[in-house]
mmCIF file of C-alpha atoms in Angstrom:
data_model
loop_
_atom_site.group_PDB
_atom_site.id
_atom_site.type_symbol
_atom_site.label_atom_id
_atom_site.label_comp_id
_atom_site.label_asym_id
_atom_site.label_seq_id
_atom_site.Cartn_x
_atom_site.Cartn_y
_atom_site.Cartn_z
ATOM 1 C CA MET A 26 -48.500 14.517 -13.961
ATOM 2 C CA MET A 27 -45.926 13.203 -16.458
ATOM 3 C CA GLN A 28 -42.304 13.287 -15.354
ATOM 4 C CA GLU A 29 -40.020 15.237 -17.663
ATOM 5 C CA THR A 30 -37.521 13.091 -19.549
ATOM 6 C CA PRO A 31 -33.947 13.802 -18.412
ATOM 7 C CA TRP A 32 -31.900 15.654 -21.041
ATOM 8 C CA TYR A 33 -29.373 12.875 -21.235
ATOM 9 C CA GLN A 34 -31.694 9.912 -21.711
ATOM 10 C CA ILE A 35 -31.201 7.999 -24.966
ATOM 11 C CA THR A 36 -34.296 6.234 -26.242
ATOM 12 C CA ASP A 37 -32.376 3.805 -28.462
ATOM 13 C CA VAL A 38 -29.491 3.259 -26.041
ATOM 14 C CA ASP A 39 -29.754 -0.484 -26.710
ATOM 15 C CA THR A 40 -28.072 0.169 -30.072
ATOM 16 C CA LEU A 41 -24.903 1.330 -28.304
ATOM 17 C CA ASP A 42 -22.279 -1.080 -27.071
ATOM 18 C CA SER A 43 -20.713 0.013 -23.792
ATOM 19 C CA PRO A 44 -18.636 1.649 -22.621
ATOM 20 C CA ALA A 45 -19.313 4.446 -25.078
ATOM 21 C CA LEU A 46 -18.645 8.164 -25.303
ATOM 22 C CA VAL A 47 -21.659 10.206 -26.363
ATOM 23 C CA VAL A 48 -21.947 13.896 -27.249
ATOM 24 C CA PHE A 49 -24.988 16.132 -27.583
ATOM 25 C CA PRO A 50 -24.393 18.524 -30.527
ATOM 26 C CA ASP A 51 -27.230 20.891 -29.575
ATOM 27 C CA ARG A 52 -25.656 21.438 -26.169
ATOM 28 C CA VAL A 53 -22.226 21.831 -27.787
ATOM 29 C CA ARG A 54 -23.649 24.616 -29.965
ATOM 30 C CA GLN A 55 -25.092 26.295 -26.899
ATOM 31 C CA ASN A 56 -21.687 26.142 -25.192
ATOM 32 C CA VAL A 57 -20.035 27.761 -28.211
ATOM 33 C CA ASP A 58 -22.663 30.516 -28.199
ATOM 34 C CA ARG A 59 -22.196 31.045 -24.463
ATOM 35 C CA LEU A 60 -18.444 31.314 -24.922
ATOM 36 C CA ILE A 61 -18.850 33.984 -27.580
ATOM 37 C CA THR A 62 -21.275 36.039 -25.501
ATOM 38 C CA ALA A 63 -18.882 35.885 -22.522
ATOM 39 C CA ILE A 64 -16.307 38.085 -24.268
ATOM 40 C CA ASP A 65 -16.459 41.505 -25.904
ATOM 41 C CA ASP A 66 -14.832 40.451 -29.165
ATOM 42 C CA PRO A 67 -14.813 36.880 -30.582
ATOM 43 C CA SER A 68 -11.494 37.636 -32.270
ATOM 44 C CA ARG A 69 -9.953 37.386 -28.785
ATOM 45 C CA LEU A 70 -11.009 33.751 -28.507
ATOM 46 C CA ARG A 71 -8.418 31.048 -29.160
ATOM 47 C CA PRO A 72 -10.106 27.859 -27.899
ATOM 48 C CA HIS A 73 -7.975 24.842 -27.086
ATOM 49 C CA VAL A 74 -9.023 21.706 -28.974
ATOM 50 C CA LYS A 75 -7.418 19.174 -26.642
ATOM 51 C CA THR A 76 -10.802 18.389 -25.103
ATOM 52 C CA HIS A 77 -12.700 17.170 -28.167
ATOM 53 C CA LYS A 78 -9.933 16.406 -30.697
ATOM 54 C CA SER A 79 -12.553 16.228 -33.457
ATOM 55 C CA ARG A 80 -13.174 17.896 -36.793
ATOM 56 C CA GLU A 81 -16.900 18.223 -36.172
ATOM 57 C CA ALA A 82 -16.600 20.184 -32.912
ATOM 58 C CA THR A 83 -14.058 22.442 -34.601
ATOM 59 C CA GLN A 84 -16.412 23.014 -37.513
ATOM 60 C CA LEU A 85 -19.153 24.148 -35.138
ATOM 61 C CA MET A 86 -16.790 26.793 -33.764
ATOM 62 C CA LEU A 87 -15.736 27.871 -37.242
ATOM 63 C CA ALA A 88 -19.394 28.184 -38.230
ATOM 64 C CA ALA A 89 -19.940 30.424 -35.198
ATOM 65 C CA GLY A 90 -17.180 32.784 -36.327
ATOM 66 C CA ILE A 91 -14.202 31.608 -34.240
ATOM 67 C CA ARG A 92 -11.030 31.813 -36.298
ATOM 68 C CA LYS A 93 -8.130 31.202 -33.912
ATOM 69 C CA PHE A 94 -7.325 27.926 -32.184
ATOM 70 C CA LYS A 95 -4.815 26.427 -29.815
ATOM 71 C CA CYS A 96 -3.621 22.833 -29.589
ATOM 72 C CA ALA A 97 -1.027 20.685 -27.837
ATOM 73 C CA THR A 98 -0.039 18.077 -30.434
ATOM 74 C CA ILE A 99 0.961 17.969 -34.081
ATOM 75 C CA ALA A 100 -2.039 15.731 -34.788
ATOM 76 C CA GLU A 101 -4.362 18.332 -33.282
ATOM 77 C CA ALA A 102 -2.689 21.008 -35.397
ATOM 78 C CA GLU A 103 -3.175 18.924 -38.530
ATOM 79 C CA MET A 104 -6.798 18.186 -37.642
ATOM 80 C CA LEU A 105 -7.407 21.927 -37.376
ATOM 81 C CA ALA A 106 -5.769 22.569 -40.734
ATOM 82 C CA MET A 107 -7.785 19.778 -42.363
ATOM 83 C CA VAL A 108 -11.021 21.645 -41.648
ATOM 84 C CA GLY A 109 -9.659 25.019 -42.681
ATOM 85 C CA ALA A 110 -8.834 26.691 -39.368
ATOM 86 C CA PRO A 111 -7.137 29.971 -40.352
ATOM 87 C CA ASP A 112 -4.889 30.414 -37.278
ATOM 88 C CA VAL A 113 -3.363 27.580 -35.232
ATOM 89 C CA LEU A 114 -1.045 27.954 -32.249
ATOM 90 C CA LEU A 115 0.815 24.798 -31.247
ATOM 91 C CA ALA A 116 0.989 25.590 -27.533
ATOM 92 C CA TYR A 117 3.971 23.339 -27.100
ATOM 93 C CA GLN A 118 7.665 23.799 -27.714
ATOM 94 C CA PRO A 119 8.557 21.524 -30.649
ATOM 95 C CA VAL A 120 11.681 19.487 -30.032
ATOM 96 C CA GLY A 121 13.426 16.998 -32.311
ATOM 97 C CA ALA A 122 11.280 15.440 -35.031
ATOM 98 C CA LYS A 123 8.308 17.542 -33.942
ATOM 99 C CA GLN A 124 10.036 20.585 -35.451
ATOM 100 C CA GLN A 125 10.193 18.932 -38.847
ATOM 101 C CA ARG A 126 6.588 17.814 -38.602
ATOM 102 C CA LEU A 127 5.496 21.373 -37.839
ATOM 103 C CA ILE A 128 7.387 22.681 -40.851
ATOM 104 C CA GLU A 129 5.773 20.011 -43.023
ATOM 105 C CA LEU A 130 2.350 21.217 -41.851
ATOM 106 C CA ILE A 131 3.308 24.781 -42.774
ATOM 107 C CA GLU A 132 4.330 23.595 -46.243
ATOM 108 C CA THR A 133 1.254 21.385 -46.730
ATOM 109 C CA TYR A 134 -1.519 23.659 -45.420
ATOM 110 C CA SER A 135 -0.750 27.064 -46.883
ATOM 111 C CA ASP A 136 -4.154 28.490 -45.918
ATOM 112 C CA THR A 137 -3.469 27.978 -42.202
ATOM 113 C CA ALA A 138 -1.127 30.250 -40.267
ATOM 114 C CA PHE A 139 0.782 28.070 -37.792
ATOM 115 C CA SER A 140 2.781 29.264 -34.796
ATOM 116 C CA CYS A 141 4.376 27.589 -31.773
ATOM 117 C CA LEU A 142 6.002 28.176 -28.397
ATOM 118 C CA VAL A 143 9.665 28.434 -27.423
ATOM 119 C CA ASP A 144 11.207 29.076 -24.035
ATOM 120 C CA ASN A 145 14.947 29.086 -24.780
ATOM 121 C CA LEU A 146 17.354 30.226 -27.469
ATOM 122 C CA THR A 147 18.923 26.829 -28.214
ATOM 123 C CA THR A 148 15.637 25.245 -29.232
ATOM 124 C CA ALA A 149 14.743 28.348 -31.218
ATOM 125 C CA GLN A 150 18.057 28.110 -33.083
ATOM 126 C CA GLN A 151 17.333 24.498 -33.996
ATOM 127 C CA LEU A 152 13.896 25.472 -35.259
ATOM 128 C CA SER A 153 15.462 28.368 -37.145
ATOM 129 C CA GLU A 154 17.846 26.052 -38.997
ATOM 130 C CA ARG A 155 15.050 23.726 -40.072
ATOM 131 C CA ALA A 156 12.828 26.617 -41.109
ATOM 132 C CA VAL A 157 15.561 28.266 -43.175
ATOM 133 C CA GLY A 158 16.250 24.938 -44.855
ATOM 134 C CA ALA A 159 12.590 24.703 -45.839
ATOM 135 C CA GLY A 160 12.298 28.348 -46.839
ATOM 136 C CA VAL A 161 9.573 29.139 -44.298
ATOM 137 C CA THR A 162 9.221 31.443 -41.316
ATOM 138 C CA VAL A 163 7.658 30.215 -38.066
ATOM 139 C CA PRO A 164 5.924 32.756 -35.805
ATOM 140 C CA VAL A 165 6.785 31.997 -32.176
ATOM 141 C CA TYR A 166 5.465 32.963 -28.752
ATOM 142 C CA ILE A 167 7.700 32.915 -25.699
ATOM 143 C CA ASP A 168 6.264 30.473 -23.196
ATOM 144 C CA LEU A 169 6.183 32.029 -19.724
ATOM 145 C CA ASN A 170 6.099 30.123 -16.453
ATOM 146 C CA VAL A 171 3.529 31.966 -14.347
ATOM 147 C CA GLY A 172 3.206 29.227 -11.728
ATOM 148 C CA MET A 173 2.484 25.926 -13.468
ATOM 149 C CA ASN A 174 6.174 25.034 -13.119
ATOM 150 C CA ARG A 175 6.258 22.604 -16.018
ATOM 151 C CA THR A 176 7.476 24.622 -19.043
ATOM 152 C CA GLY A 177 8.358 28.179 -19.856
ATOM 153 C CA THR A 178 10.767 30.813 -18.691
ATOM 154 C CA ALA A 179 10.245 33.134 -15.740
ATOM 155 C CA PRO A 180 8.488 36.401 -16.689
ATOM 156 C CA ASP A 181 11.464 38.625 -15.923
ATOM 157 C CA ASP A 182 14.012 40.678 -17.842
ATOM 158 C CA THR A 183 15.569 37.569 -19.421
ATOM 159 C CA VAL A 184 12.484 37.449 -21.624
ATOM 160 C CA LEU A 185 13.432 40.819 -23.104
ATOM 161 C CA THR A 186 16.803 39.428 -24.114
ATOM 162 C CA LEU A 187 15.291 36.252 -25.532
ATOM 163 C CA TYR A 188 12.697 38.206 -27.519
ATOM 164 C CA THR A 189 15.448 40.386 -28.985
ATOM 165 C CA ASP A 190 17.557 37.338 -29.866
ATOM 166 C CA LEU A 191 14.576 35.683 -31.544
ATOM 167 C CA SER A 192 13.950 38.785 -33.639
ATOM 168 C CA GLN A 193 17.461 38.392 -35.095
ATOM 169 C CA LEU A 194 17.128 34.722 -36.006
ATOM 170 C CA PRO A 195 16.227 33.853 -39.594
ATOM 171 C CA GLY A 196 13.276 31.535 -40.058
ATOM 172 C CA VAL A 197 11.500 32.482 -36.841
ATOM 173 C CA ARG A 198 9.571 35.596 -35.881
ATOM 174 C CA PRO A 199 8.603 36.510 -32.302
ATOM 175 C CA VAL A 200 4.984 37.630 -32.158
ATOM 176 C CA GLY A 201 3.951 37.401 -28.525
ATOM 177 C CA LEU A 202 3.840 35.861 -25.085
ATOM 178 C CA HIS A 203 2.041 32.763 -23.838
ATOM 179 C CA ALA A 204 1.003 32.455 -20.184
ATOM 180 C CA TYR A 205 -0.936 29.377 -19.128
ATOM 181 C CA ASP A 206 -2.147 29.551 -15.517
ATOM 182 C CA GLY A 207 -3.985 26.250 -15.151
ATOM 183 C CA HIS A 208 -2.865 25.927 -11.531
ATOM 184 C CA ILE A 209 -5.144 28.833 -10.568
ATOM 185 C CA ARG A 210 -8.516 27.207 -9.937
ATOM 186 C CA ASN A 211 -9.816 28.510 -6.612
ATOM 187 C CA PRO A 212 -13.575 27.837 -6.395
ATOM 188 C CA ASP A 213 -14.080 31.365 -5.085
ATOM 189 C CA LEU A 214 -13.980 33.690 -8.098
ATOM 190 C CA ALA A 215 -12.735 36.674 -6.113
ATOM 191 C CA GLU A 216 -9.798 34.696 -4.733
ATOM 192 C CA ARG A 217 -9.097 33.218 -8.154
ATOM 193 C CA THR A 218 -9.117 36.694 -9.663
ATOM 194 C CA ALA A 219 -6.638 38.056 -7.136
ATOM 195 C CA VAL A 220 -4.171 35.234 -7.750
ATOM 196 C CA CYS A 221 -4.639 35.459 -11.507
ATOM 197 C CA ASP A 222 -4.089 39.215 -11.571
ATOM 198 C CA ALA A 223 -0.864 38.849 -9.585
ATOM 199 C CA ALA A 224 0.438 36.186 -11.967
ATOM 200 C CA PHE A 225 -0.528 38.207 -15.031
ATOM 201 C CA ALA A 226 0.966 41.542 -13.962
ATOM 202 C CA PRO A 227 4.569 40.767 -14.999
ATOM 203 C CA VAL A 228 3.307 39.385 -18.323
ATOM 204 C CA GLN A 229 1.582 42.659 -19.168
ATOM 205 C CA GLN A 230 4.626 44.592 -18.017
ATOM 206 C CA LEU A 231 6.872 42.579 -20.356
ATOM 207 C CA ALA A 232 4.536 43.174 -23.281
ATOM 208 C CA ASP A 233 4.443 46.904 -22.621
ATOM 209 C CA THR A 234 8.231 47.070 -22.272
ATOM 210 C CA LEU A 235 8.753 45.229 -25.553
ATOM 211 C CA ALA A 236 6.397 47.631 -27.297
ATOM 212 C CA ALA A 237 8.238 50.578 -25.765
ATOM 213 C CA ARG A 238 11.480 49.182 -27.164
ATOM 214 C CA GLY A 239 10.100 49.325 -30.682
ATOM 215 C CA PHE A 240 8.635 45.874 -31.212
ATOM 216 C CA ASP A 241 5.110 45.455 -32.474
ATOM 217 C CA GLN A 242 2.765 45.119 -29.514
ATOM 218 C CA PRO A 243 3.202 41.466 -28.509
ATOM 219 C CA VAL A 244 0.105 39.298 -28.649
ATOM 220 C CA ILE A 245 -0.675 37.804 -25.230
ATOM 221 C CA VAL A 246 -2.320 34.377 -25.139
ATOM 222 C CA ALA A 247 -3.380 33.687 -21.579
ATOM 223 C CA GLY A 248 -5.291 31.314 -19.376
ATOM 224 C CA GLY A 249 -7.508 28.268 -19.691
ATOM 225 C CA SER A 250 -10.976 27.454 -18.439
ATOM 226 C CA PRO A 251 -10.619 28.474 -14.760
ATOM 227 C CA THR A 252 -9.276 31.954 -15.528
ATOM 228 C CA PHE A 253 -11.231 32.548 -18.738
ATOM 229 C CA PRO A 254 -13.774 34.963 -17.180
ATOM 230 C CA ILE A 255 -10.888 36.956 -15.687
ATOM 231 C CA HIS A 256 -8.783 37.294 -18.828
ATOM 232 C CA ALA A 257 -11.929 37.901 -20.892
ATOM 233 C CA ARG A 258 -12.235 41.286 -19.166
ATOM 234 C CA ARG A 259 -8.741 42.377 -20.191
ATOM 235 C CA GLN A 260 -8.193 44.319 -23.376
ATOM 236 C CA ASP A 261 -6.155 42.781 -26.190
ATOM 237 C CA VAL A 262 -5.616 39.392 -24.493
ATOM 238 C CA GLU A 263 -6.459 36.188 -26.360
ATOM 239 C CA CYS A 264 -8.239 33.625 -24.181
ATOM 240 C CA SER A 265 -7.863 29.865 -24.494
ATOM 241 C CA PRO A 266 -10.533 27.855 -22.684
ATOM 242 C CA GLY A 267 -10.992 24.288 -23.878
ATOM 243 C CA THR A 268 -13.226 22.271 -21.564
ATOM 244 C CA PHE A 269 -16.188 24.610 -22.201
ATOM 245 C CA ILE A 270 -17.047 22.651 -25.337
ATOM 246 C CA TYR A 271 -18.219 19.567 -23.372
ATOM 247 C CA TRP A 272 -17.824 20.716 -19.748
ATOM 248 C CA ASP A 273 -17.414 18.088 -17.021
ATOM 249 C CA TYR A 274 -18.201 17.311 -13.418
ATOM 250 C CA GLY A 275 -14.913 18.735 -12.112
ATOM 251 C CA TYR A 276 -15.245 22.214 -13.594
ATOM 252 C CA GLY A 277 -19.007 22.179 -13.278
ATOM 253 C CA THR A 278 -18.508 21.857 -9.537
ATOM 254 C CA THR A 279 -15.571 24.198 -8.951
ATOM 255 C CA LEU A 280 -16.261 26.893 -11.574
ATOM 256 C CA ALA A 281 -19.865 27.569 -10.663
ATOM 257 C CA GLU A 282 -19.831 31.055 -12.189
ATOM 258 C CA GLN A 283 -19.413 29.673 -15.711
ATOM 259 C CA PRO A 284 -22.666 28.872 -17.554
ATOM 260 C CA PHE A 285 -21.609 25.948 -19.728
ATOM 261 C CA LEU A 286 -23.686 22.801 -20.164
ATOM 262 C CA HIS A 287 -22.603 19.206 -19.764
ATOM 263 C CA ALA A 288 -22.487 17.976 -23.359
ATOM 264 C CA ALA A 289 -20.607 14.663 -23.221
ATOM 265 C CA LEU A 290 -21.136 11.525 -21.154
ATOM 266 C CA VAL A 291 -19.958 7.941 -20.927
ATOM 267 C CA ILE A 292 -22.497 5.148 -21.214
ATOM 268 C CA THR A 293 -21.859 2.074 -19.071
ATOM 269 C CA ARG A 294 -23.825 -0.997 -18.030
ATOM 270 C CA VAL A 295 -24.105 -3.225 -14.996
ATOM 271 C CA ILE A 296 -22.336 -6.433 -16.048
ATOM 272 C CA SER A 297 -22.303 -8.312 -12.736
ATOM 273 C CA ARG A 298 -23.570 -8.282 -9.144
ATOM 274 C CA PRO A 299 -20.621 -9.663 -7.158
ATOM 275 C CA ASP A 300 -22.526 -9.559 -3.864
ATOM 276 C CA ALA A 301 -25.747 -8.243 -2.356
ATOM 277 C CA THR A 302 -24.661 -4.585 -2.260
ATOM 278 C CA LYS A 303 -22.106 -4.209 -5.062
ATOM 279 C CA LEU A 304 -22.320 -3.811 -8.819
ATOM 280 C CA CYS A 305 -19.647 -4.234 -11.457
ATOM 281 C CA LEU A 306 -19.740 -1.882 -14.452
ATOM 282 C CA ASP A 307 -17.866 -2.045 -17.761
ATOM 283 C CA LEU A 308 -16.089 1.237 -17.052
ATOM 284 C CA GLY A 309 -12.442 0.543 -16.311
ATOM 285 C CA HIS A 310 -9.269 2.614 -16.477
ATOM 286 C CA LYS A 311 -9.420 2.360 -20.274
ATOM 287 C CA SER A 312 -12.831 4.043 -20.378
ATOM 288 C CA ILE A 313 -12.718 6.956 -17.933
ATOM 289 C CA ALA A 314 -9.893 9.328 -16.951
ATOM 290 C CA ALA A 315 -8.249 7.759 -13.924
ATOM 291 C CA GLU A 316 -5.972 10.518 -12.619
ATOM 292 C CA SER A 317 -8.439 11.612 -9.940
ATOM 293 C CA ASP A 318 -9.113 9.729 -6.709
ATOM 294 C CA LEU A 319 -11.300 6.690 -7.290
ATOM 295 C CA GLU A 320 -14.371 8.299 -5.751
ATOM 296 C CA HIS A 321 -14.058 11.363 -8.013
ATOM 297 C CA ARG A 322 -13.644 9.898 -11.507
ATOM 298 C CA VAL A 323 -17.286 9.775 -12.563
ATOM 299 C CA LYS A 324 -20.717 10.884 -11.365
ATOM 300 C CA PHE A 325 -23.711 8.851 -12.501
ATOM 301 C CA LEU A 326 -26.561 11.179 -13.391
ATOM 302 C CA ASN A 327 -29.240 8.522 -13.010
ATOM 303 C CA ALA A 328 -27.624 6.869 -9.978
ATOM 304 C CA PRO A 329 -25.862 9.618 -7.982
ATOM 305 C CA ASP A 330 -25.574 7.569 -4.802
ATOM 306 C CA LEU A 331 -23.390 4.842 -6.282
ATOM 307 C CA ARG A 332 -19.941 4.885 -4.686
ATOM 308 C CA PRO A 333 -16.906 3.513 -6.555
ATOM 309 C CA VAL A 334 -14.847 1.106 -4.449
ATOM 310 C CA GLY A 335 -12.548 -0.570 -6.971
ATOM 311 C CA GLN A 336 -11.388 -0.216 -10.558
ATOM 312 C CA SER A 337 -9.193 -2.143 -12.972
ATOM 313 C CA GLU A 338 -8.596 -2.005 -16.711
ATOM 314 C CA GLU A 339 -12.089 -3.056 -17.809
ATOM 315 C CA HIS A 340 -14.143 -3.004 -14.604
ATOM 316 C CA LEU A 341 -15.505 -0.525 -12.072
ATOM 317 C CA VAL A 342 -16.969 -1.897 -8.848
ATOM 318 C CA VAL A 343 -19.444 0.347 -7.058
ATOM 319 C CA GLU A 344 -21.252 0.111 -3.741
ATOM 320 C CA ALA A 345 -25.007 0.375 -4.240
ATOM 321 C CA GLY A 346 -26.181 -0.485 -0.721
ATOM 322 C CA PRO A 347 -28.689 -3.100 0.452
ATOM 323 C CA GLY A 348 -31.917 -3.500 -1.513
ATOM 324 C CA HIS A 349 -30.605 -1.358 -4.378
ATOM 325 C CA GLY A 350 -32.797 -2.780 -7.162
ATOM 326 C CA PHE A 351 -30.206 -2.630 -9.968
ATOM 327 C CA GLU A 352 -30.173 -5.483 -12.464
ATOM 328 C CA ILE A 353 -27.530 -6.803 -14.839
ATOM 329 C CA GLY A 354 -27.828 -4.862 -18.089
ATOM 330 C CA ASP A 355 -29.022 -1.618 -16.528
ATOM 331 C CA VAL A 356 -27.628 1.469 -18.270
ATOM 332 C CA LEU A 357 -25.871 4.233 -16.344
ATOM 333 C CA TYR A 358 -25.101 7.707 -17.669
ATOM 334 C CA GLY A 359 -21.707 8.807 -16.348
ATOM 335 C CA LEU A 360 -20.496 12.397 -16.185
ATOM 336 C CA PRO A 361 -16.671 12.319 -16.216
ATOM 337 C CA ASN A 362 -14.806 14.339 -13.641
ATOM 338 C CA HIS A 363 -12.246 15.210 -16.341
ATOM 339 C CA ILE A 364 -13.598 15.045 -19.869
ATOM 340 C CA CYS A 365 -10.390 15.872 -21.778
ATOM 341 C CA PRO A 366 -8.406 12.669 -21.109
ATOM 342 C CA THR A 367 -11.646 10.689 -21.134
ATOM 343 C CA CYS A 368 -12.298 11.698 -24.756
ATOM 344 C CA ALA A 369 -8.794 10.583 -25.691
ATOM 345 C CA LEU A 370 -9.718 7.036 -24.612
ATOM 346 C CA TYR A 371 -12.365 6.726 -27.337
ATOM 347 C CA GLU A 372 -11.843 6.586 -31.100
ATOM 348 C CA ARG A 373 -15.318 8.021 -31.655
ATOM 349 C CA ALA A 374 -18.091 9.855 -29.875
ATOM 350 C CA HIS A 375 -21.650 8.906 -30.757
ATOM 351 C CA THR A 376 -23.884 11.915 -31.397
ATOM 352 C CA ILE A 377 -27.234 12.136 -29.624
ATOM 353 C CA GLU A 378 -29.962 14.395 -31.014
ATOM 354 C CA ASN A 379 -33.561 14.474 -29.861
ATOM 355 C CA GLY A 380 -32.807 11.546 -27.613
ATOM 356 C CA ARG A 381 -31.568 9.251 -30.371
ATOM 357 C CA VAL A 382 -28.216 8.103 -31.771
ATOM 358 C CA THR A 383 -27.660 9.972 -35.043
ATOM 359 C CA GLY A 384 -24.024 9.471 -35.998
ATOM 360 C CA GLU A 385 -20.491 9.820 -34.716
ATOM 361 C CA TRP A 386 -17.645 12.279 -34.371
ATOM 362 C CA ARG A 387 -14.266 10.620 -34.767
ATOM 363 C CA THR A 388 -11.728 11.594 -32.097
ATOM 364 C CA ILE A 389 -9.272 11.820 -34.946
ATOM 365 C CA ALA A 390 -6.549 13.793 -33.177
ATOM 366 C CA ARG A 391 -6.163 11.372 -30.281
ATOM 367 C CA ASP A 392 -3.611 9.587 -32.482
ATOM 368 C CA ARG A 393 -0.066 10.875 -32.765
ATOM 369 C CA LEU A 394 -0.231 10.614 -36.549
ATOM 370 C CA ILE A 395 -3.199 11.268 -38.814
ATOM 371 C CA TYR A 396 -3.208 9.177 -41.957
ATOM 372 C CA HIS A 397 -5.368 10.405 -44.790
#
């Protein structure tokens, strides 16, 4: 009986130098389709592009009918505008030169509606001055701190005052509330839901109060990948998962209820055998996201028992055990624990279709500036 070829195996892998990032467009398309079927209305989807940072992945979502996007950098916002994304939220409070760069995007890409976050009046006033000087109006969302404790203002009555103050500033226009709850990632969906609901309750209350005071119903942009299935069940809430596009070992393990496929890997090779039980791979800090513990940075699909024991800039040493049988030059297919920062380490991702290398997707928005 013939053994089925693993989905990830590349028949012409010898044409790829390593380390290399590879993506599987057919699986990416399936992930986009699965995202759309996981929500009642695709217009409530606002995927984050920080994971892939590429025009091609964005174009697949546009082709599937997704029209709203979220990003974290000016380069990501420009990349979205370059491929004709109609609605782009810069989910970051622009400060200093970033304000001017945002306004320049608004002036340059008139077919894209840009918006951004603010969490205080002073920054909003600075943005207002620049916007008035350019003759544009910037829609803004108030960034709420619902537990991440990195940006945003507490979801209390001070938000009502800030929203009112923003409505009176020229050059800016308050349109909604932003609540990112990336800290809520309990593996148990019921527990995750309870924590998420508690964090979201004051956000909904603020939106309802603002509407009762005569404002247009504020748009709520909420959540990321871990809480996507929870917010997807709410009415009138825009959801912002990002990792779904490629998925990774971390979320694939902890978010078992989500049906997304692994669609991006790193290719590495055995480059040395330092002793009888260890291998050295060309997969250093510069090639795989290194914020996790050493043992949890990558899982090798075709060698799951390898155990990382040391890593430096260009090298990863793994324990293979006695009599392992690996040879110098052997190819390993690595599933990153965290795909988002891993993608940012590569200027391109090689596309794999029907088991062969077919092209590349440039990780164009990993740079701080995009030069055309």
